[in-house]
Amino acid sequence: MKVLFVCLGNICRSPAAEGVFLHQLEQAGLSKKYTVDSAGTSAHHAGEWADQRMRSHAEARGIELKSISRQFIESDFDNFDLIVVMDDQNYKNCASLAHNDEHLSKLVRMTDFTPSFSEKEVPDPYYGGAAGFDHVLDMVEEGCANLIKKCEQA
Ligand code: 4NP
C-alpha cells in the first residue's frame, strides 16, 4: 500500500502526517506493508526540511520528521494508491492534474478520517502560533489511526 500526504508547502502539515503515519505503522508492526511519502502542491519550499516548529512539536510526541519538501507531480497518481490532502485548495490543485476517474478516486481528505473534529480542513499553521502546530498533530494523529484501520480492512 502506497500512501502520499499532500499540503501546500510540504513543510508543515503533510510532513507531520507522514511522520505520524510512519510512527503508528511502526508501533503496529505494519511498516513493511507500506510506502509513505509527502509532497506539496507548491514548489516554493522544495529541498527544505520540515519547518523547525513542526519538527519540535512532533519531537515532543516522540515523532521524528525526516522528509525533504518536494512538489506534487502528475505521476504521483500512478505511483500511489491513496493521496491524502489537508485542505480544499490542495484537493483542487491535485485534482487538476488527474487524468482520469481512477486518479480522482485515489484523492481523499484527511478530515474524512477525523470525526472528532468539526473542521473540514486541517488548518495551515504556518503563520500562526504554537497551538496551531499542536492542533495539526492532534488532527493527523486521529486521521492517521483511522486511515490505517481503513487500509487494513481493505
Ligand atoms: P504547509 O504549510 O502547507 O502545511 O506546509 C505552509 C508552509 C509554507 C507556506 C504556507 C503554508 N508558505 O506560504 O510559505
PDB file of C-alpha atoms in Angstrom, residues 27-153:
ATOM      1  CA  GLN A  27       4.006   0.745  16.612  1.00  0.00           C
ATOM      2  CA  ALA A  28       1.530  -1.615  14.949  1.00  0.00           C
ATOM      3  CA  GLY A  29       4.278  -3.711  13.299  1.00  0.00           C
ATOM      4  CA  LEU A  30       2.961  -2.800   9.845  1.00  0.00           C
ATOM      5  CA  SER A  31       5.854  -0.748   8.431  1.00  0.00           C
ATOM      6  CA  LYS A  32       6.889  -3.330   5.845  1.00  0.00           C
ATOM      7  CA  LYS A  33       3.479  -3.294   4.163  1.00  0.00           C
ATOM      8  CA  TYR A  34       3.517   0.419   3.365  1.00  0.00           C
ATOM      9  CA  THR A  35       5.377   3.012   1.333  1.00  0.00           C
ATOM     10  CA  VAL A  36       4.779   6.520   2.695  1.00  0.00           C
ATOM     11  CA  ASP A  37       5.729   9.927   1.295  1.00  0.00           C
ATOM     12  CA  SER A  38       4.552  13.536   1.307  1.00  0.00           C
ATOM     13  CA  ALA A  39       4.514  16.396  -1.196  1.00  0.00           C
ATOM     14  CA  GLY A  40       3.382  19.996  -1.613  1.00  0.00           C
ATOM     15  CA  THR A  41       1.276  21.460  -4.392  1.00  0.00           C
ATOM     16  CA  SER A  42       3.735  24.388  -4.397  1.00  0.00           C
ATOM     17  CA  ALA A  43       7.469  24.018  -5.117  1.00  0.00           C
ATOM     18  CA  HIS A  44       8.240  27.077  -3.008  1.00  0.00           C
ATOM     19  CA  HIS A  45       9.987  25.113  -0.229  1.00  0.00           C
ATOM     20  CA  ALA A  46      11.324  22.243  -2.369  1.00  0.00           C
ATOM     21  CA  GLY A  47      14.529  20.781  -0.943  1.00  0.00           C
ATOM     22  CA  GLU A  48      13.844  22.051   2.596  1.00  0.00           C
ATOM     23  CA  TRP A  49      13.447  20.071   5.801  1.00  0.00           C
ATOM     24  CA  ALA A  50      10.107  20.360   7.579  1.00  0.00           C
ATOM     25  CA  ASP A  51       9.548  23.647   9.409  1.00  0.00           C
ATOM     26  CA  GLN A  52      11.536  23.699  12.685  1.00  0.00           C
ATOM     27  CA  ARG A  53       8.371  24.494  14.684  1.00  0.00           C
ATOM     28  CA  MET A  54       6.566  21.468  13.241  1.00  0.00           C
ATOM     29  CA  ARG A  55       9.591  19.280  13.901  1.00  0.00           C
ATOM     30  CA  SER A  56       9.845  20.441  17.531  1.00  0.00           C
ATOM     31  CA  HIS A  57       6.177  19.845  18.231  1.00  0.00           C
ATOM     32  CA  ALA A  58       6.359  16.392  16.639  1.00  0.00           C
ATOM     33  CA  GLU A  59       9.550  15.594  18.547  1.00  0.00           C
ATOM     34  CA  ALA A  60       7.743  16.399  21.806  1.00  0.00           C
ATOM     35  CA  ARG A  61       5.401  13.498  20.927  1.00  0.00           C
ATOM     36  CA  GLY A  62       8.292  11.186  20.117  1.00  0.00           C
ATOM     37  CA  ILE A  63       7.929  11.589  16.357  1.00  0.00           C
ATOM     38  CA  GLU A  64      10.855  12.475  14.122  1.00  0.00           C
ATOM     39  CA  LEU A  65      10.098  14.275  10.841  1.00  0.00           C
ATOM     40  CA  LYS A  66      12.678  13.296   8.249  1.00  0.00           C
ATOM     41  CA  SER A  67      11.094  14.371   4.995  1.00  0.00           C
ATOM     42  CA  ILE A  68      12.521  16.841   2.493  1.00  0.00           C
ATOM     43  CA  SER A  69       9.989  19.012   0.671  1.00  0.00           C
ATOM     44  CA  ARG A  70       9.101  18.207  -2.918  1.00  0.00           C
ATOM     45  CA  GLN A  71       6.334  19.237  -5.280  1.00  0.00           C
ATOM     46  CA  PHE A  72       3.356  17.000  -6.084  1.00  0.00           C
ATOM     47  CA  ILE A  73       3.582  15.778  -9.688  1.00  0.00           C
ATOM     48  CA  GLU A  74       1.143  14.076 -12.078  1.00  0.00           C
ATOM     49  CA  SER A  75       2.906  10.723 -11.890  1.00  0.00           C
ATOM     50  CA  ASP A  76       2.157  10.574  -8.154  1.00  0.00           C
ATOM     51  CA  PHE A  77      -1.328   9.475  -9.224  1.00  0.00           C
ATOM     52  CA  ASP A  78       0.205   6.364 -10.821  1.00  0.00           C
ATOM     53  CA  ASN A  79       2.785   5.745  -8.113  1.00  0.00           C
ATOM     54  CA  PHE A  80       0.489   5.906  -5.043  1.00  0.00           C
ATOM     55  CA  ASP A  81      -2.701   4.083  -4.065  1.00  0.00           C
ATOM     56  CA  LEU A  82      -4.031   6.789  -1.765  1.00  0.00           C
ATOM     57  CA  ILE A  83      -3.418  10.556  -1.841  1.00  0.00           C
ATOM     58  CA  VAL A  84      -4.479  12.298   1.358  1.00  0.00           C
ATOM     59  CA  VAL A  85      -4.883  16.098   1.145  1.00  0.00           C
ATOM     60  CA  MET A  86      -5.116  18.524   4.043  1.00  0.00           C
ATOM     61  CA  ASP A  87      -7.456  21.200   2.635  1.00  0.00           C
ATOM     62  CA  ASP A  88      -9.819  22.105  -0.191  1.00  0.00           C
ATOM     63  CA  GLN A  89      -7.208  24.032  -2.141  1.00  0.00           C
ATOM     64  CA  ASN A  90      -4.844  21.031  -2.061  1.00  0.00           C
ATOM     65  CA  TYR A  91      -7.751  18.882  -3.304  1.00  0.00           C
ATOM     66  CA  LYS A  92      -8.443  21.223  -6.224  1.00  0.00           C
ATOM     67  CA  ASN A  93      -4.771  21.568  -7.154  1.00  0.00           C
ATOM     68  CA  CYS A  94      -4.218  17.801  -7.161  1.00  0.00           C
ATOM     69  CA  ALA A  95      -7.496  17.086  -8.941  1.00  0.00           C
ATOM     70  CA  SER A  96      -6.495  19.492 -11.718  1.00  0.00           C
ATOM     71  CA  LEU A  97      -3.557  17.168 -12.504  1.00  0.00           C
ATOM     72  CA  ALA A  98      -5.654  13.968 -12.564  1.00  0.00           C
ATOM     73  CA  HIS A  99      -6.022  12.310 -15.966  1.00  0.00           C
ATOM     74  CA  ASN A 100      -8.936  10.005 -15.273  1.00  0.00           C
ATOM     75  CA  ASP A 101     -11.503   8.806 -12.753  1.00  0.00           C
ATOM     76  CA  GLU A 102      -9.109   6.218 -11.340  1.00  0.00           C
ATOM     77  CA  HIS A 103      -6.718   9.008 -10.403  1.00  0.00           C
ATOM     78  CA  LEU A 104      -9.544  11.039  -8.851  1.00  0.00           C
ATOM     79  CA  SER A 105     -10.721   8.031  -6.857  1.00  0.00           C
ATOM     80  CA  LYS A 106      -7.354   7.984  -5.065  1.00  0.00           C
ATOM     81  CA  LEU A 107      -7.837  11.503  -3.657  1.00  0.00           C
ATOM     82  CA  VAL A 108      -9.203  11.739  -0.108  1.00  0.00           C
ATOM     83  CA  ARG A 109      -9.244  14.428   2.566  1.00  0.00           C
ATOM     84  CA  MET A 110      -7.548  13.916   5.934  1.00  0.00           C
ATOM     85  CA  THR A 111     -10.691  15.321   7.556  1.00  0.00           C
ATOM     86  CA  ASP A 112     -12.707  12.386   6.166  1.00  0.00           C
ATOM     87  CA  PHE A 113     -10.882  10.439   8.904  1.00  0.00           C
ATOM     88  CA  THR A 114     -11.125  12.921  11.813  1.00  0.00           C
ATOM     89  CA  PRO A 115     -14.700  12.513  13.104  1.00  0.00           C
ATOM     90  CA  SER A 116     -13.918  14.145  16.484  1.00  0.00           C
ATOM     91  CA  PHE A 117     -13.083  17.444  14.775  1.00  0.00           C
ATOM     92  CA  SER A 118     -15.775  19.628  13.260  1.00  0.00           C
ATOM     93  CA  GLU A 119     -13.339  21.287  10.804  1.00  0.00           C
ATOM     94  CA  LYS A 120     -13.436  20.148   7.186  1.00  0.00           C
ATOM     95  CA  GLU A 121      -9.791  21.104   6.574  1.00  0.00           C
ATOM     96  CA  VAL A 122      -6.531  20.649   8.506  1.00  0.00           C
ATOM     97  CA  PRO A 123      -5.687  24.331   9.107  1.00  0.00           C
ATOM     98  CA  ASP A 124      -2.424  25.772   7.823  1.00  0.00           C
ATOM     99  CA  PRO A 125      -0.292  26.541  10.926  1.00  0.00           C
ATOM    100  CA  TYR A 126       2.478  28.423   9.093  1.00  0.00           C
ATOM    101  CA  TYR A 127       1.575  31.990  10.068  1.00  0.00           C
ATOM    102  CA  GLY A 128       0.142  31.162  13.498  1.00  0.00           C
ATOM    103  CA  GLY A 129       1.421  30.289  16.967  1.00  0.00           C
ATOM    104  CA  ALA A 130       2.430  27.129  18.771  1.00  0.00           C
ATOM    105  CA  ALA A 131      -1.139  25.958  19.374  1.00  0.00           C
ATOM    106  CA  GLY A 132      -1.689  25.615  15.625  1.00  0.00           C
ATOM    107  CA  PHE A 133       1.125  23.094  15.294  1.00  0.00           C
ATOM    108  CA  ASP A 134      -0.210  21.026  18.180  1.00  0.00           C
ATOM    109  CA  HIS A 135      -3.676  21.173  16.661  1.00  0.00           C
ATOM    110  CA  VAL A 136      -2.353  19.826  13.350  1.00  0.00           C
ATOM    111  CA  LEU A 137      -0.719  16.948  15.246  1.00  0.00           C
ATOM    112  CA  ASP A 138      -3.937  16.226  17.178  1.00  0.00           C
ATOM    113  CA  MET A 139      -5.883  16.048  13.930  1.00  0.00           C
ATOM    114  CA  VAL A 140      -3.368  13.971  11.990  1.00  0.00           C
ATOM    115  CA  GLU A 141      -2.902  11.530  14.867  1.00  0.00           C
ATOM    116  CA  GLU A 142      -6.617  10.719  14.770  1.00  0.00           C
ATOM    117  CA  GLY A 143      -6.727  10.785  10.967  1.00  0.00           C
ATOM    118  CA  CYS A 144      -3.731   8.502  10.530  1.00  0.00           C
ATOM    119  CA  ALA A 145      -5.051   5.965  13.034  1.00  0.00           C
ATOM    120  CA  ASN A 146      -8.344   5.791  11.120  1.00  0.00           C
ATOM    121  CA  LEU A 147      -6.551   5.661   7.767  1.00  0.00           C
ATOM    122  CA  ILE A 148      -4.513   2.670   8.923  1.00  0.00           C
ATOM    123  CA  LYS A 149      -7.728   0.963  10.065  1.00  0.00           C
ATOM    124  CA  LYS A 150      -9.314   1.619   6.661  1.00  0.00           C
ATOM    125  CA  CYS A 151      -6.241   0.367   4.765  1.00  0.00           C
ATOM    126  CA  GLU A 152      -6.007  -2.767   6.899  1.00  0.00           C
ATOM    127  CA  GLN A 153      -9.707  -3.543   6.380  1.00  0.00           C
TER     128      GLN A 153
END
